[in-house]
Amino acid sequence: MDRFTIEDLTAARTKAAAVLENPDIFHLMVCSGTGCHATGSLPVVEALRQEVAQRDLGDKVRVVETGCNGFCAAGPIMVVHPGDIFYQKLKVEDVPVIIEEHILKGKPVEKYFYKDPVSKKKIPSQDDIPFFAHQMPRALRNKGLIDPESIDDYIGRDGYRATAKALQEMSADEIIEEVKTSGLRGRGGAGFPAGMKWQFAKASPGETKFVLCNADEGDPGAFMDRSILEADPHAVLEGMIIAAKAINARQGYVYARTEYPLAIRRLGIAIEQAHERGLIGDDIMGTGFNFHVEIYQGAGAFVCGEETALMRSIEGRRGMPRPRPPFPAHKGLWEKPTILNNVETLANVPQIILNGGDWYASVGTETSKGTKVFALSGDVNNIGLLEVPMGTSLRKMIYDIGGGIPKKRKFKAVQLGGPSGGCVPEEYLDTPVDYEEIAKVGAIMGSGGAIVMDENTCMVDMARFFMDFIQDESCGKCTPCREGTRRQLELLKKICDGKGEPQDLNELESLSDVIKETALCGLGQTGPNPVLSTLRYFRHEYEAHIHEQRCPAKRCVALLKFEVNEELCTRCGMCARACPVDAVEWEKKQLARIDKEKCIECLTCYDKCKFNAID
Amino acid sequence: MSLAMRPEHADITPDMWPQIDEVIAVNRSIKGSVIAVLRQCQDVVGYLPVELMEYIASGMNLARSDVFGVASFYALFSFEPKGRHTLKVCTGTACYVKGIKEIITRICNEYDMEEGGTSPDMRFTLEPVRCLGACGLAPVMVIGADTHGDVSSDKVVDILQAYE
């Protein structure tokens, strides 16, 4: 493959765009993200290719495996262009029908359309489905539109134009200025202005500098970065090249979670292809600028998402944080000036360079500009990945895009920011997505994990869950985090076991204060947040556990009786049918009874009973 | 190329040694590559016996304490042999909210094992893992290259029957 000059890139774009936008053929875009893989998209793709070959439709149809479409709940997904027809939950046996009816006869197959759960209407076009209609894709602009393993597809969608512009037409200061104008803040959670970070690193003296990409997406319930890397890896690479020009770095690393094999594979392919085309490496596009990128795989340590710990890990050491200052912009990887940006932050950069900082800042709020990607999951109908303008309310995210709460249950809280964050209850659902506004209600923007919890979630158990996580992932270097989180976990376990005492809540609060004030790194400093936020909004649940030995959500096994409530039982037998070990005795129209000898306390009957009749 | 005396170990078969030596040879001059070396050696052997870590330390010209320090820090590395199938059950928030705890209890009861442990017949190792980022499929379990989504405490036993 010949190395590209800037002229070659322009020619390649025209050629690739003609293929991508060819209106005379059908483009079958099959989602091939982790979610759809697991629900069976690969066999569907295989079947499509076979069917197309058998019917000799090769010149009329393009079958493309795309990155994560985002609407994971509807997988496997295929979108057909032209027409933007959205097919969901496809199986291999559906393929011949779709080829016959849609491709050959031009009649889209209604059977596989998305059905709106509220209006019960079938919606053919992707853009009309509420899940997509309220979104604004920027970081995810190429999701579902390109094959992430094809650099030509990316180039056809303006790929590497921003790199060409930054390397040929812009000075380092101009790049930094543009990013500052955009108001882009760190999407990993802390929200530090990206342009400022770059400016500090540029001003730092030294010949050797590094650009790092943080793809160690460790927050449970967060899959934004994974999806971006799976759907559009070149955008992240471009962001890194532009950042490298801004601070004058020659080498970059992507620190990726080992739990993300598909993302790592696609990123590797992207680096290789960019290398072959001379878009990464020495003398990029003949501009004389050199920049190399390597992938560095993590080995399973949450704390390595913290910048100084991440750098130690790349150095091949135990990933433990160190006190700052010195900040990485002065002394980072191998003691050299380093910037570390999150995947989503970097994916936004090419668009900012191409369209200008003012364009980027044209949406959003006073202090939070642009868009934010969220991973919506938990007890919500439309689980998936979404990108909304800053300022969108949480209610809109959960109800309009997320389709509300399943099984007719009530909303209880949405947890933002993972183990560093907090939960937002019903009364604050109109809070806009904005770094400062979300902080005011006791949560954080975080990296974008949004886990919806319904009335059956016990908030004490939730706090225990996060504290268990933090305690386990604490690296042990500083005492407040190592010991403090352990004591907090003990207290929370005690409360969940029904052995809580009134003073435990005060102790939880005072421990939280000390840990927040004195822990060495972000992990410890934010670790008590889930406890504080559940105490703030759901103190009554803690009190019910302590004073009445009762778990209102019926989750804490030690506080459950596993007995059928005679008054509430409708004698329907759902619990008996659901019990995996036949521990429920029931006959038609008779009261159910749980045999405690056989019962394994799995809570299946609690889940199945619609009448709350098991105590 | 032999880098040091190869220790005798029941779980490291003769065909594994050249692979291990290759990994060490490729990486020994790369600064900070010990994590990659440990990962690749674990892929070869299945886990990291102490003798292997000592061998790696001498091959990489590192202190044994450095190698063990790194290996013990990261969750990826195991010092115990594993069962024929490793069940990675996701313990992320979404899976937790959707009942992974009940699934873990069921597996432990059914196959007489503990969280993080291996069944007596060496069939399964149950490995609770951090969020797999496949929250759309919660609760999620990964066995080898297969991802199983929407698992429940009744379904899990049927799923596991396919893995002997």
mmCIF file with all atom_site columns, N, CA and C in Angstrom, chain A residues 152-199:
data_model
loop_
_atom_site.group_PDB
_atom_site.id
_atom_site.type_symbol
_atom_site.label_atom_id
_atom_site.label_alt_id
_atom_site.label_comp_id
_atom_site.label_asym_id
_atom_site.label_entity_id
_atom_site.label_seq_id
_atom_site.pdbx_PDB_ins_code
_atom_site.Cartn_x
_atom_site.Cartn_y
_atom_site.Cartn_z
_atom_site.occupancy
_atom_site.B_iso_or_equiv
_atom_site.pdbx_formal_charge
_atom_site.auth_seq_id
_atom_site.auth_comp_id
_atom_site.auth_asym_id
_atom_site.auth_atom_id
_atom_site.pdbx_PDB_model_num
ATOM 1   N N  . ASP A 1 152 ? -11.002 2.643  4.673  1.00 0.00 ? 152 ASP A N  1
ATOM 2   C CA . ASP A 1 152 ? -11.628 3.335  3.546  1.00 0.00 ? 152 ASP A CA 1
ATOM 3   C C  . ASP A 1 152 ? -12.991 3.897  3.938  1.00 0.00 ? 152 ASP A C  1
ATOM 4   N N  . ASP A 1 153 ? -13.766 3.079  4.670  1.00 0.00 ? 153 ASP A N  1
ATOM 5   C CA . ASP A 1 153 ? -15.063 3.562  5.125  1.00 0.00 ? 153 ASP A CA 1
ATOM 6   C C  . ASP A 1 153 ? -14.888 4.828  5.971  1.00 0.00 ? 153 ASP A C  1
ATOM 7   N N  . TYR A 1 154 ? -13.910 4.785  6.856  1.00 0.00 ? 154 TYR A N  1
ATOM 8   C CA . TYR A 1 154 ? -13.693 5.943  7.734  1.00 0.00 ? 154 TYR A CA 1
ATOM 9   C C  . TYR A 1 154 ? -13.274 7.161  6.912  1.00 0.00 ? 154 TYR A C  1
ATOM 10  N N  . ILE A 1 155 ? -12.390 6.939  5.951  1.00 0.00 ? 155 ILE A N  1
ATOM 11  C CA . ILE A 1 155 ? -11.939 8.056  5.114  1.00 0.00 ? 155 ILE A CA 1
ATOM 12  C C  . ILE A 1 155 ? -13.113 8.629  4.318  1.00 0.00 ? 155 ILE A C  1
ATOM 13  N N  . GLY A 1 156 ? -14.022 7.749  3.902  1.00 0.00 ? 156 GLY A N  1
ATOM 14  C CA . GLY A 1 156 ? -15.206 8.195  3.164  1.00 0.00 ? 156 GLY A CA 1
ATOM 15  C C  . GLY A 1 156 ? -16.125 9.077  3.993  1.00 0.00 ? 156 GLY A C  1
ATOM 16  N N  . ARG A 1 157 ? -16.006 8.997  5.301  1.00 0.00 ? 157 ARG A N  1
ATOM 17  C CA . ARG A 1 157 ? -16.806 9.850  6.202  1.00 0.00 ? 157 ARG A CA 1
ATOM 18  C C  . ARG A 1 157 ? -15.916 10.963 6.761  1.00 0.00 ? 157 ARG A C  1
ATOM 19  N N  . ASP A 1 158 ? -15.128 11.577 5.923  1.00 0.00 ? 158 ASP A N  1
ATOM 20  C CA . ASP A 1 158 ? -14.250 12.696 6.313  1.00 0.00 ? 158 ASP A CA 1
ATOM 21  C C  . ASP A 1 158 ? -13.091 12.279 7.213  1.00 0.00 ? 158 ASP A C  1
ATOM 22  N N  . GLY A 1 159 ? -12.789 10.987 7.241  1.00 0.00 ? 159 GLY A N  1
ATOM 23  C CA . GLY A 1 159 ? -11.735 10.517 8.129  1.00 0.00 ? 159 GLY A CA 1
ATOM 24  C C  . GLY A 1 159 ? -10.366 11.076 7.763  1.00 0.00 ? 159 GLY A C  1
ATOM 25  N N  . TYR A 1 160 ? -9.609  11.376 8.763  1.00 0.00 ? 160 TYR A N  1
ATOM 26  C CA . TYR A 1 160 ? -8.233  11.898 8.674  1.00 0.00 ? 160 TYR A CA 1
ATOM 27  C C  . TYR A 1 160 ? -8.152  13.280 8.020  1.00 0.00 ? 160 TYR A C  1
ATOM 28  N N  . ARG A 1 161 ? -9.298  13.879 7.727  1.00 0.00 ? 161 ARG A N  1
ATOM 29  C CA . ARG A 1 161 ? -9.254  15.259 7.240  1.00 0.00 ? 161 ARG A CA 1
ATOM 30  C C  . ARG A 1 161 ? -8.806  16.203 8.338  1.00 0.00 ? 161 ARG A C  1
ATOM 31  N N  . ALA A 1 162 ? -9.281  15.920 9.561  1.00 0.00 ? 162 ALA A N  1
ATOM 32  C CA . ALA A 1 162 ? -8.895  16.782 10.687 1.00 0.00 ? 162 ALA A CA 1
ATOM 33  C C  . ALA A 1 162 ? -7.395  16.669 10.936 1.00 0.00 ? 162 ALA A C  1
ATOM 34  N N  . THR A 1 163 ? -6.864  15.443 10.810 1.00 0.00 ? 163 THR A N  1
ATOM 35  C CA . THR A 1 163 ? -5.426  15.261 10.985 1.00 0.00 ? 163 THR A CA 1
ATOM 36  C C  . THR A 1 163 ? -4.671  16.072 9.940  1.00 0.00 ? 163 THR A C  1
ATOM 37  N N  . ALA A 1 164 ? -5.128  15.957 8.687  1.00 0.00 ? 164 ALA A N  1
ATOM 38  C CA . ALA A 1 164 ? -4.474  16.701 7.611  1.00 0.00 ? 164 ALA A CA 1
ATOM 39  C C  . ALA A 1 164 ? -4.490  18.201 7.905  1.00 0.00 ? 164 ALA A C  1
ATOM 40  N N  . LYS A 1 165 ? -5.640  18.675 8.357  1.00 0.00 ? 165 LYS A N  1
ATOM 41  C CA . LYS A 1 165 ? -5.766  20.105 8.651  1.00 0.00 ? 165 LYS A CA 1
ATOM 42  C C  . LYS A 1 165 ? -4.836  20.502 9.793  1.00 0.00 ? 165 LYS A C  1
ATOM 43  N N  . ALA A 1 166 ? -4.857  19.706 10.869 1.00 0.00 ? 166 ALA A N  1
ATOM 44  C CA . ALA A 1 166 ? -4.052  20.053 12.039 1.00 0.00 ? 166 ALA A CA 1
ATOM 45  C C  . ALA A 1 166 ? -2.555  20.012 11.711 1.00 0.00 ? 166 ALA A C  1
ATOM 46  N N  . LEU A 1 167 ? -2.137  19.022 10.925 1.00 0.00 ? 167 LEU A N  1
ATOM 47  C CA . LEU A 1 167 ? -0.712  18.888 10.650 1.00 0.00 ? 167 LEU A CA 1
ATOM 48  C C  . LEU A 1 167 ? -0.229  19.905 9.623  1.00 0.00 ? 167 LEU A C  1
ATOM 49  N N  . GLN A 1 168 ? -1.067  20.213 8.654  1.00 0.00 ? 168 GLN A N  1
ATOM 50  C CA . GLN A 1 168 ? -0.615  21.078 7.574  1.00 0.00 ? 168 GLN A CA 1
ATOM 51  C C  . GLN A 1 168 ? -0.900  22.554 7.817  1.00 0.00 ? 168 GLN A C  1
ATOM 52  N N  . GLU A 1 169 ? -2.083  22.844 8.350  1.00 0.00 ? 169 GLU A N  1
ATOM 53  C CA . GLU A 1 169 ? -2.496  24.251 8.389  1.00 0.00 ? 169 GLU A CA 1
ATOM 54  C C  . GLU A 1 169 ? -2.415  24.893 9.765  1.00 0.00 ? 169 GLU A C  1
ATOM 55  N N  . MET A 1 170 ? -2.341  24.102 10.826 1.00 0.00 ? 170 MET A N  1
ATOM 56  C CA . MET A 1 170 ? -2.480  24.709 12.152 1.00 0.00 ? 170 MET A CA 1
ATOM 57  C C  . MET A 1 170 ? -1.189  24.597 12.964 1.00 0.00 ? 170 MET A C  1
ATOM 58  N N  . SER A 1 171 ? -0.957  25.614 13.764 1.00 0.00 ? 171 SER A N  1
ATOM 59  C CA . SER A 1 171 ? 0.158   25.540 14.703 1.00 0.00 ? 171 SER A CA 1
ATOM 60  C C  . SER A 1 171 ? -0.342  24.864 15.975 1.00 0.00 ? 171 SER A C  1
ATOM 61  N N  . ALA A 1 172 ? 0.587   24.444 16.824 1.00 0.00 ? 172 ALA A N  1
ATOM 62  C CA . ALA A 1 172 ? 0.204   23.809 18.083 1.00 0.00 ? 172 ALA A CA 1
ATOM 63  C C  . ALA A 1 172 ? -0.705  24.740 18.885 1.00 0.00 ? 172 ALA A C  1
ATOM 64  N N  . ASP A 1 173 ? -0.368  26.023 18.918 1.00 0.00 ? 173 ASP A N  1
ATOM 65  C CA . ASP A 1 173 ? -1.173  26.967 19.695 1.00 0.00 ? 173 ASP A CA 1
ATOM 66  C C  . ASP A 1 173 ? -2.585  27.097 19.128 1.00 0.00 ? 173 ASP A C  1
ATOM 67  N N  . GLU A 1 174 ? -2.669  27.073 17.807 1.00 0.00 ? 174 GLU A N  1
ATOM 68  C CA . GLU A 1 174 ? -3.996  27.181 17.193 1.00 0.00 ? 174 GLU A CA 1
ATOM 69  C C  . GLU A 1 174 ? -4.870  25.969 17.546 1.00 0.00 ? 174 GLU A C  1
ATOM 70  N N  . ILE A 1 175 ? -4.242  24.786 17.546 1.00 0.00 ? 175 ILE A N  1
ATOM 71  C CA . ILE A 1 175 ? -5.002  23.574 17.921 1.00 0.00 ? 175 ILE A CA 1
ATOM 72  C C  . ILE A 1 175 ? -5.507  23.716 19.352 1.00 0.00 ? 175 ILE A C  1
ATOM 73  N N  . ILE A 1 176 ? -4.613  24.099 20.241 1.00 0.00 ? 176 ILE A N  1
ATOM 74  C CA . ILE A 1 176 ? -4.993  24.231 21.659 1.00 0.00 ? 176 ILE A CA 1
ATOM 75  C C  . ILE A 1 176 ? -6.094  25.277 21.822 1.00 0.00 ? 176 ILE A C  1
ATOM 76  N N  . GLU A 1 177 ? -5.941  26.363 21.094 1.00 0.00 ? 177 GLU A N  1
ATOM 77  C CA . GLU A 1 177 ? -6.936  27.440 21.180 1.00 0.00 ? 177 GLU A CA 1
ATOM 78  C C  . GLU A 1 177 ? -8.319  26.935 20.734 1.00 0.00 ? 177 GLU A C  1
ATOM 79  N N  . GLU A 1 178 ? -8.319  26.167 19.649 1.00 0.00 ? 178 GLU A N  1
ATOM 80  C CA . GLU A 1 178 ? -9.580  25.643 19.119 1.00 0.00 ? 178 GLU A CA 1
ATOM 81  C C  . GLU A 1 178 ? -10.239 24.711 20.144 1.00 0.00 ? 178 GLU A C  1
ATOM 82  N N  . VAL A 1 179 ? -9.446  23.863 20.775 1.00 0.00 ? 179 VAL A N  1
ATOM 83  C CA . VAL A 1 179 ? -9.995  22.927 21.762 1.00 0.00 ? 179 VAL A CA 1
ATOM 84  C C  . VAL A 1 179 ? -10.494 23.691 22.997 1.00 0.00 ? 179 VAL A C  1
ATOM 85  N N  . LYS A 1 180 ? -9.759  24.757 23.352 1.00 0.00 ? 180 LYS A N  1
ATOM 86  C CA . LYS A 1 180 ? -10.222 25.571 24.487 1.00 0.00 ? 180 LYS A CA 1
ATOM 87  C C  . LYS A 1 180 ? -11.546 26.262 24.143 1.00 0.00 ? 180 LYS A C  1
ATOM 88  N N  . THR A 1 181 ? -11.634 26.790 22.923 1.00 0.00 ? 181 THR A N  1
ATOM 89  C CA . THR A 1 181 ? -12.879 27.443 22.496 1.00 0.00 ? 181 THR A CA 1
ATOM 90  C C  . THR A 1 181 ? -14.062 26.478 22.556 1.00 0.00 ? 181 THR A C  1
ATOM 91  N N  . SER A 1 182 ? -13.795 25.232 22.221 1.00 0.00 ? 182 SER A N  1
ATOM 92  C CA . SER A 1 182 ? -14.886 24.242 22.187 1.00 0.00 ? 182 SER A CA 1
ATOM 93  C C  . SER A 1 182 ? -15.464 23.983 23.574 1.00 0.00 ? 182 SER A C  1
ATOM 94  N N  . GLY A 1 183 ? -14.665 24.280 24.612 1.00 0.00 ? 183 GLY A N  1
ATOM 95  C CA . GLY A 1 183 ? -15.124 24.009 25.976 1.00 0.00 ? 183 GLY A CA 1
ATOM 96  C C  . GLY A 1 183 ? -15.115 22.534 26.327 1.00 0.00 ? 183 GLY A C  1
ATOM 97  N N  . LEU A 1 184 ? -14.441 21.717 25.498 1.00 0.00 ? 184 LEU A N  1
ATOM 98  C CA . LEU A 1 184 ? -14.401 20.270 25.741 1.00 0.00 ? 184 LEU A CA 1
ATOM 99  C C  . LEU A 1 184 ? -13.749 19.957 27.093 1.00 0.00 ? 184 LEU A C  1
ATOM 100 N N  . ARG A 1 185 ? -14.482 19.220 27.915 1.00 0.00 ? 185 ARG A N  1
ATOM 101 C CA . ARG A 1 185 ? -13.956 18.822 29.226 1.00 0.00 ? 185 ARG A CA 1
ATOM 102 C C  . ARG A 1 185 ? -13.802 17.310 29.277 1.00 0.00 ? 185 ARG A C  1
ATOM 103 N N  . GLY A 1 186 ? -12.919 16.860 30.157 1.00 0.00 ? 186 GLY A N  1
ATOM 104 C CA . GLY A 1 186 ? -12.586 15.433 30.226 1.00 0.00 ? 186 GLY A CA 1
ATOM 105 C C  . GLY A 1 186 ? -13.814 14.570 30.408 1.00 0.00 ? 186 GLY A C  1
ATOM 106 N N  . ARG A 1 187 ? -14.010 13.652 29.478 1.00 0.00 ? 187 ARG A N  1
ATOM 107 C CA . ARG A 1 187 ? -15.206 12.814 29.513 1.00 0.00 ? 187 ARG A CA 1
ATOM 108 C C  . ARG A 1 187 ? -15.030 11.578 30.394 1.00 0.00 ? 187 ARG A C  1
ATOM 109 N N  . GLY A 1 188 ? -13.850 11.435 30.959 1.00 0.00 ? 188 GLY A N  1
ATOM 110 C CA . GLY A 1 188 ? -13.633 10.285 31.850 1.00 0.00 ? 188 GLY A CA 1
ATOM 111 C C  . GLY A 1 188 ? -14.351 10.455 33.178 1.00 0.00 ? 188 GLY A C  1
ATOM 112 N N  . GLY A 1 189 ? -14.738 11.691 33.476 1.00 0.00 ? 189 GLY A N  1
ATOM 113 C CA . GLY A 1 189 ? -15.492 11.888 34.703 1.00 0.00 ? 189 GLY A CA 1
ATOM 114 C C  . GLY A 1 189 ? -15.124 13.141 35.458 1.00 0.00 ? 189 GLY A C  1
ATOM 115 N N  . ALA A 1 190 ? -13.838 13.474 35.478 1.00 0.00 ? 190 ALA A N  1
ATOM 116 C CA . ALA A 1 190 ? -13.411 14.599 36.298 1.00 0.00 ? 190 ALA A CA 1
ATOM 117 C C  . ALA A 1 190 ? -13.774 15.937 35.648 1.00 0.00 ? 190 ALA A C  1
ATOM 118 N N  . GLY A 1 191 ? -13.855 15.957 34.325 1.00 0.00 ? 191 GLY A N  1
ATOM 119 C CA . GLY A 1 191 ? -14.314 17.174 33.661 1.00 0.00 ? 191 GLY A CA 1
ATOM 120 C C  . GLY A 1 191 ? -13.284 18.270 33.566 1.00 0.00 ? 191 GLY A C  1
ATOM 121 N N  . PHE A 1 192 ? -12.004 17.928 33.586 1.00 0.00 ? 192 PHE A N  1
ATOM 122 C CA . PHE A 1 192 ? -10.970 18.957 33.455 1.00 0.00 ? 192 PHE A CA 1
ATOM 123 C C  . PHE A 1 192 ? -10.900 19.417 31.998 1.00 0.00 ? 192 PHE A C  1
ATOM 124 N N  . PRO A 1 193 ? -10.807 20.755 31.764 1.00 0.00 ? 193 PRO A N  1
ATOM 125 C CA . PRO A 1 193 ? -10.787 21.239 30.380 1.00 0.00 ? 193 PRO A CA 1
ATOM 126 C C  . PRO A 1 193 ? -9.603  20.663 29.585 1.00 0.00 ? 193 PRO A C  1
ATOM 127 N N  . ALA A 1 194 ? -9.928  20.013 28.455 1.00 0.00 ? 194 ALA A N  1
ATOM 128 C CA . ALA A 1 194 ? -8.906  19.309 27.681 1.00 0.00 ? 194 ALA A CA 1
ATOM 129 C C  . ALA A 1 194 ? -7.852  20.280 27.140 1.00 0.00 ? 194 ALA A C  1
ATOM 130 N N  . GLY A 1 195 ? -8.297  21.429 26.663 1.00 0.00 ? 195 GLY A N  1
ATOM 131 C CA . GLY A 1 195 ? -7.362  22.397 26.089 1.00 0.00 ? 195 GLY A CA 1
ATOM 132 C C  . GLY A 1 195 ? -6.317  22.873 27.099 1.00 0.00 ? 195 GLY A C  1
ATOM 133 N N  . MET A 1 196 ? -6.766  23.079 28.347 1.00 0.00 ? 196 MET A N  1
ATOM 134 C CA . MET A 1 196 ? -5.847  23.520 29.402 1.00 0.00 ? 196 MET A CA 1
ATOM 135 C C  . MET A 1 196 ? -4.788  22.461 29.667 1.00 0.00 ? 196 MET A C  1
ATOM 136 N N  . LYS A 1 197 ? -5.237  21.214 29.724 1.00 0.00 ? 197 LYS A N  1
ATOM 137 C CA . LYS A 1 197 ? -4.325  20.111 29.972 1.00 0.00 ? 197 LYS A CA 1
ATOM 138 C C  . LYS A 1 197 ? -3.243  20.093 28.893 1.00 0.00 ? 197 LYS A C  1
ATOM 139 N N  . TRP A 1 198 ? -3.667  20.272 27.651 1.00 0.00 ? 198 TRP A N  1
ATOM 140 C CA . TRP A 1 198 ? -2.718  20.246 26.545 1.00 0.00 ? 198 TRP A CA 1
ATOM 141 C C  . TRP A 1 198 ? -1.750  21.422 26.631 1.00 0.00 ? 198 TRP A C  1
ATOM 142 N N  . GLN A 1 199 ? -2.289  22.555 27.045 1.00 0.00 ? 199 GLN A N  1
ATOM 143 C CA . GLN A 1 199 ? -1.442  23.747 27.145 1.00 0.00 ? 199 GLN A CA 1
ATOM 144 C C  . GLN A 1 199 ? -0.335  23.548 28.185 1.00 0.00 ? 199 GLN A C  1
#
